[in-house]
XYZ file of C-alpha atoms in Angstrom:
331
model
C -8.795 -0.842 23.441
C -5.455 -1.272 20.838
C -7.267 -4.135 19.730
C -10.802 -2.333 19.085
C -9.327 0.662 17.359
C -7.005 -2.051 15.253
C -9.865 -4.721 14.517
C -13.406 -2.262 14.422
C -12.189 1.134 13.758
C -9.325 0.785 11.546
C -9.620 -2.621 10.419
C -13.682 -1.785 9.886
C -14.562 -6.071 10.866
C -18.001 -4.403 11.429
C -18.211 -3.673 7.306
C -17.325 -7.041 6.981
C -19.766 -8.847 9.171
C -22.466 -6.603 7.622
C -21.961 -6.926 4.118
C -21.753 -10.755 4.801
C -24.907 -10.913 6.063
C -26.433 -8.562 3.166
C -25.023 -10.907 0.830
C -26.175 -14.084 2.607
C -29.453 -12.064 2.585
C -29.572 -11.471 -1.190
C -29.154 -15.627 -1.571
C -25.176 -15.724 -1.995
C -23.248 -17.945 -0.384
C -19.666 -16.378 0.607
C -18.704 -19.401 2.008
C -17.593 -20.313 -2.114
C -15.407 -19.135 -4.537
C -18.093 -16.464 -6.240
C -19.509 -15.652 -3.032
C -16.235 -15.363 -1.031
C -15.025 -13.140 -4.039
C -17.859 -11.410 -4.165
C -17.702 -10.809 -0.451
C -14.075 -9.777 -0.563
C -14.744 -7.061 -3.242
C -17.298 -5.188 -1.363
C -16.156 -5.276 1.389
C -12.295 -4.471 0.456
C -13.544 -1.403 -1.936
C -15.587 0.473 0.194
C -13.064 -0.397 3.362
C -10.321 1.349 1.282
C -12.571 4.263 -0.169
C -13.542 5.106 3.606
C -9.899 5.283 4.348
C -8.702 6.870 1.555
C -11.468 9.684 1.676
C -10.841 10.351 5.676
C -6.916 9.878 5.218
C -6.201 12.409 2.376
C -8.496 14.609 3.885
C -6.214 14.546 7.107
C -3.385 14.315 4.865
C -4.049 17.563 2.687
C -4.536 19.471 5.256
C -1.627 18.598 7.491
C 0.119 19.699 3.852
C -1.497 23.035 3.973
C 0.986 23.990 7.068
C 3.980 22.617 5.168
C 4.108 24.308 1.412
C 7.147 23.887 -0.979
C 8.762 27.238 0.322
C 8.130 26.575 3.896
C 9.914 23.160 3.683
C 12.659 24.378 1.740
C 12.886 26.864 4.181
C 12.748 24.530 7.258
C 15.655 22.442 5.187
C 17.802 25.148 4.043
C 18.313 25.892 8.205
C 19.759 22.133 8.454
C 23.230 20.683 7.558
C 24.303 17.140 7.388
C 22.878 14.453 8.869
C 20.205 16.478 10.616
C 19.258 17.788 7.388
C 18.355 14.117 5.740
C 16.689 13.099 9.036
C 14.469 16.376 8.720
C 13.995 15.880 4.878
C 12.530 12.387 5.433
C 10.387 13.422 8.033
C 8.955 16.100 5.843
C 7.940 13.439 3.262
C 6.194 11.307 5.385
C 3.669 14.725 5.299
C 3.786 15.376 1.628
C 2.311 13.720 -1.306
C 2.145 10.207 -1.051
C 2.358 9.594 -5.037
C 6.010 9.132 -6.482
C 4.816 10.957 -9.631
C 3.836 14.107 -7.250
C 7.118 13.841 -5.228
C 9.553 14.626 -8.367
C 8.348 18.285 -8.926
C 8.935 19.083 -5.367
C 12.112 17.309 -5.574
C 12.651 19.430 -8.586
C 12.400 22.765 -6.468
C 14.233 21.865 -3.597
C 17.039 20.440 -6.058
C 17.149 24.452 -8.037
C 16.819 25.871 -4.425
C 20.058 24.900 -3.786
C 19.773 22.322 -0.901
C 21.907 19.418 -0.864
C 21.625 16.235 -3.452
C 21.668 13.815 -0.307
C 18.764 16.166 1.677
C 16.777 16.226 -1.529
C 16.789 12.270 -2.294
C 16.416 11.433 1.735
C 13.062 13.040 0.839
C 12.424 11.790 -2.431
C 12.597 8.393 -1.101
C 10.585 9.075 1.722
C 7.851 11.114 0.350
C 6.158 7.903 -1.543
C 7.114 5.593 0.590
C 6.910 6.624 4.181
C 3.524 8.693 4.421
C 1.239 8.985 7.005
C -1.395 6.824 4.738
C 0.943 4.315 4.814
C 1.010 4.150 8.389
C -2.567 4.332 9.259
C -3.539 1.423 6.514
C -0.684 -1.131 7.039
C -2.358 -0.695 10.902
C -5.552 -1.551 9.415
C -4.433 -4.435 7.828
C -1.569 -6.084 9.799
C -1.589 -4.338 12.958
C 0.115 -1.528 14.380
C 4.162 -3.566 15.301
C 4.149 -4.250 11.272
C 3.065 -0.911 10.391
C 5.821 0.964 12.965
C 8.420 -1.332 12.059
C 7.751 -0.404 8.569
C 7.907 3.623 8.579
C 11.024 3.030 10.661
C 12.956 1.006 8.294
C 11.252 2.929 5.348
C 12.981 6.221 7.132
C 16.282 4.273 7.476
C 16.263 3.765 3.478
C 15.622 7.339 3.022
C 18.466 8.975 5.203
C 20.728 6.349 4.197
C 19.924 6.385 0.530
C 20.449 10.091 0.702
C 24.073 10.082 2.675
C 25.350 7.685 0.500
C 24.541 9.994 -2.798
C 25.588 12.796 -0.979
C 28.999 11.353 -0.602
C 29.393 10.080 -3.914
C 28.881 13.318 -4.894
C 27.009 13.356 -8.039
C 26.009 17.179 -8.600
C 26.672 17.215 -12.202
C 24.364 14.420 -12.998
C 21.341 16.571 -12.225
C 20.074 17.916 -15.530
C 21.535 20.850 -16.603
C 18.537 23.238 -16.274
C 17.725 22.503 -12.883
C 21.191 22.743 -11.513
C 21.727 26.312 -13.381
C 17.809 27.421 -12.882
C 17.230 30.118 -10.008
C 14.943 29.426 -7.475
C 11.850 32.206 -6.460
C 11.237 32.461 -3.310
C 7.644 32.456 -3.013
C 5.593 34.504 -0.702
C 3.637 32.465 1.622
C -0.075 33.221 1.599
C -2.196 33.155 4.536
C -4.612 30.570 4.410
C -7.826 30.519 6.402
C -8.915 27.607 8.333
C -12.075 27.475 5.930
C -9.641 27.585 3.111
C -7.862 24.590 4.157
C -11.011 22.599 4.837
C -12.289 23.469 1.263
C -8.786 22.579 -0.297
C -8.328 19.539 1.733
C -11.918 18.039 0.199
C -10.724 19.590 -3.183
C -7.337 17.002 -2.377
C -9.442 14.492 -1.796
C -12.068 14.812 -4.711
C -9.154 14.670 -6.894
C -6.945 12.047 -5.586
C -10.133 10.073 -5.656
C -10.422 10.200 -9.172
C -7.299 9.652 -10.162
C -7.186 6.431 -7.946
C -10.399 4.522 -7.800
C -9.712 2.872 -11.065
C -6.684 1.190 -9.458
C -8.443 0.407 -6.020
C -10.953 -1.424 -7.866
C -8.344 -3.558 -10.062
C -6.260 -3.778 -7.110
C -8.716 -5.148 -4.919
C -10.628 -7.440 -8.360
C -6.977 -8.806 -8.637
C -6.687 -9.268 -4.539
C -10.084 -11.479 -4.397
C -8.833 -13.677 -7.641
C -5.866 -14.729 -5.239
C -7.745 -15.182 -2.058
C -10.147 -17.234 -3.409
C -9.286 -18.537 -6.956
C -5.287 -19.189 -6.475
C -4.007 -22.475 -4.976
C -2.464 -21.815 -1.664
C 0.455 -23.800 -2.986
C 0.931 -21.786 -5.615
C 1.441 -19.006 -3.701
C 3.726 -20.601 -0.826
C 5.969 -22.400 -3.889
C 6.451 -19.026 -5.344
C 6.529 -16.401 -2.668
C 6.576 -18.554 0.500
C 9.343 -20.248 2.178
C 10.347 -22.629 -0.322
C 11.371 -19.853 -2.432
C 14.379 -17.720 -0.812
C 14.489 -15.216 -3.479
C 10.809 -14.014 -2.906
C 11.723 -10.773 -1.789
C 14.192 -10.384 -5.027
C 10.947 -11.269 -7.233
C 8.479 -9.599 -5.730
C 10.292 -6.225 -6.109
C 11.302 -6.777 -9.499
C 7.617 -7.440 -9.941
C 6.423 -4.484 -8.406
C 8.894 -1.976 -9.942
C 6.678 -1.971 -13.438
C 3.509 -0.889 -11.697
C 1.574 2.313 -11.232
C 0.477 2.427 -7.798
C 0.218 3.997 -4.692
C -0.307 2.228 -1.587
C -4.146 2.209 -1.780
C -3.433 0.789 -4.966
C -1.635 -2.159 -3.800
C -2.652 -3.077 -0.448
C -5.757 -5.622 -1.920
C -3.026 -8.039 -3.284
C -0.739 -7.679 -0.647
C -3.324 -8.543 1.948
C -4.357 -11.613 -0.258
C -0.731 -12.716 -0.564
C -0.144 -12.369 3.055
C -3.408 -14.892 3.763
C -1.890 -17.113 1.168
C 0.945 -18.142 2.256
C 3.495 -15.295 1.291
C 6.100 -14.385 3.701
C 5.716 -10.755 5.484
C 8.599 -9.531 3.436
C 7.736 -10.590 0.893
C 4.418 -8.539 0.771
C 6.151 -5.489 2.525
C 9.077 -5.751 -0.334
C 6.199 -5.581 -2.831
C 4.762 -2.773 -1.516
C 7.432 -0.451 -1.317
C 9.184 -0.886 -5.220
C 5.324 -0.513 -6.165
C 5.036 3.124 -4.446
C 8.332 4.125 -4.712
C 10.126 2.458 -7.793
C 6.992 2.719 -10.410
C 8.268 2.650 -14.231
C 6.079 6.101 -14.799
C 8.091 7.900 -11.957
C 11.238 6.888 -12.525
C 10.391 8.248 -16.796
C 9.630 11.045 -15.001
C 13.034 11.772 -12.920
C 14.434 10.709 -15.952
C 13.915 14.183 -17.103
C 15.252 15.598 -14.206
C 18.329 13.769 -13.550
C 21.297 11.766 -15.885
C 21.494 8.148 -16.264
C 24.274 7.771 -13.703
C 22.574 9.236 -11.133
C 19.376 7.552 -11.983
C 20.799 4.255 -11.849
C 22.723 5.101 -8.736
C 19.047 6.252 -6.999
C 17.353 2.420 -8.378
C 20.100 0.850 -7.202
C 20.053 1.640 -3.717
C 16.409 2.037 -3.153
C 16.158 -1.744 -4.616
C 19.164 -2.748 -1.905
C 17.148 -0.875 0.789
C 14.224 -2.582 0.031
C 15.548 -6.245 -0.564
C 17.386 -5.573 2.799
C 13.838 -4.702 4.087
C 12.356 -7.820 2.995
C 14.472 -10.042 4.558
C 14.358 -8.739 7.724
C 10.351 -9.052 7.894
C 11.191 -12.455 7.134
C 13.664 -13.386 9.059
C 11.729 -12.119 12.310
C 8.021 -12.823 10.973
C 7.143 -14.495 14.166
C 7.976 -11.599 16.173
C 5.348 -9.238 14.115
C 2.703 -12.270 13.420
């Protein structure tokens, strides 16, 4: 049954099998470069457009329960280490973009709550969602996919005690650490309300996106069909130890979320790079992209800035080589 949900459901091998014959059909043969490419495309694009479509859907509406000023609430009645566990939780249920995480970082910062509880969920918000669980699943099975929100939740509550303890107040921009926070009413939202916003969330997020899945996934099928397998292994494989180092270096510049990226990293993966590797990639693309860090830019000083790269690159790199080191144990 784990398998069927993992291979036919999530994993959608049915879309595959049928677009391949379509394409066979039409006179293509997928069985070449053009053909496999071709095949990859289709089948890749409409795979992630099903997901993304049914996942913010679930996602947005899941959010509808948790508002700004219900989770600063829920925060604000945690202290310490509880309170960083309970932040990263939250943002595995909030906005999956790093660009849409900052605001509500933003908030939570004026509210008052602590610098550690607000950066355990900055961390985790882009990095941890629920999408991210439900695709990895899709594509490398559900051990990669737990092991990866685990470890992606370590980062977060440890990335936020250590810059609570360093204590860095002052390096929050001046008018959000002397701004007062409003404490919003919260509105009572009918189930039909929530439906209609969720497909709003999803109309929207679809928009913005699309344009990325499809260079994601044009960029994924030039490496799975077009880009020596040596290549790949010589660069990102084995033979190269500082793979992980380079691979989140390389993902740091782009604008992405995980829909965005998964394409390439699944093409990687069947080329020859190492698990880590592709899993390193993945998280400096959705949480260390060059427009959301411009953004916090605004929101916090240099110091602190550079404090907040630095670890999440150290949690990451630490993340990458333990998906390679135990590979075998998730492949």
């Amino acid at each position: 049954m784990g398998s069927f949900i993992q291979n036919q459901i999530l994993g959608m091998q049915w879309l595959k099998t049928l677009i391949g014959k379509m394409l066979s059909a039409a006179g293509f043969d997928i069985e070449n470069r053009f053909g496999g490419s071709l095949h990859f495309f289709l089948y890749d694009v409409i795979k992630i457009t099903i997901l993304l479509f049914v996942l913010i859907f679930l996602i947005s509406y899941i959010q509808s329960y948790f508002p700004p000023e219900r989770s600063r609430k829920i925060l604000s009645h945690c202290k310490g280490f509880s309170a960083r566990i309970i932040a990263a939780l939250l943002g595995t249920v909030t906005s999956f973009c790093s660009c849409s995480s900052i605001p509500l970082f933003m908030g939570f910062t004026t509210a008052g709550l602590p610098l550690g509880v607000t950066f355990s969920f900055l961390i985790s918000s882009p990095m941890v969602d629920f999408a991210s669980l439900i695709l990895l699943t899709s594509i490398f099975g559900s051990k990669i996919a737990i092991a990866y929100v685990v470890l992606g939740l370590v980062v977060a509550v440890t990335g936020g005690t250590i810059i609570e303890h360093l204590h860095m107040e002052d390096q929050v921009a001046d008018f959000i650490r002397n701004g007062k926070s409003v404490s919003l009413v919260e509105e009572k939202i009918s189930q039909k309300q929530r439906l209609v916003s969720a497909l709003h969330s999803v109309s929207d997020t679809l928009k913005k996106v699309f344009p990325y899945i499809l260079l994601s996934v044009a960029v994924g099928a030039i490496i799975h069909n077009w880009i020596p397998e040596d290549w790949i292994v010589s660069l990102l494989g084995r033979k190269n130890p500082l793979g992980v180092i380079l691979a989140v270096f390389a993902g740091i510049p782009m604008y992405a979320d995980i829909f965005g990226c998964i394409s390439i990293s699944e093409s990687l993966l069947a080329k020859g790079a190492l698990l880590g590797v592709v899993l390193s990639f993945m998280m400096a693309v959705t949480t260390l992209s060059l427009p959301s860090l411009i953004m916090l830019k605004k929101a916090i000083k240099t110091k602190l800035l550079v404090t907040f790269v630095s670890i999440c690159v150290a949690g990451i790199i630490l993340v990458g080589y333990f998906f390679n080191a135990f590979q075998a144990l998730f492949l």
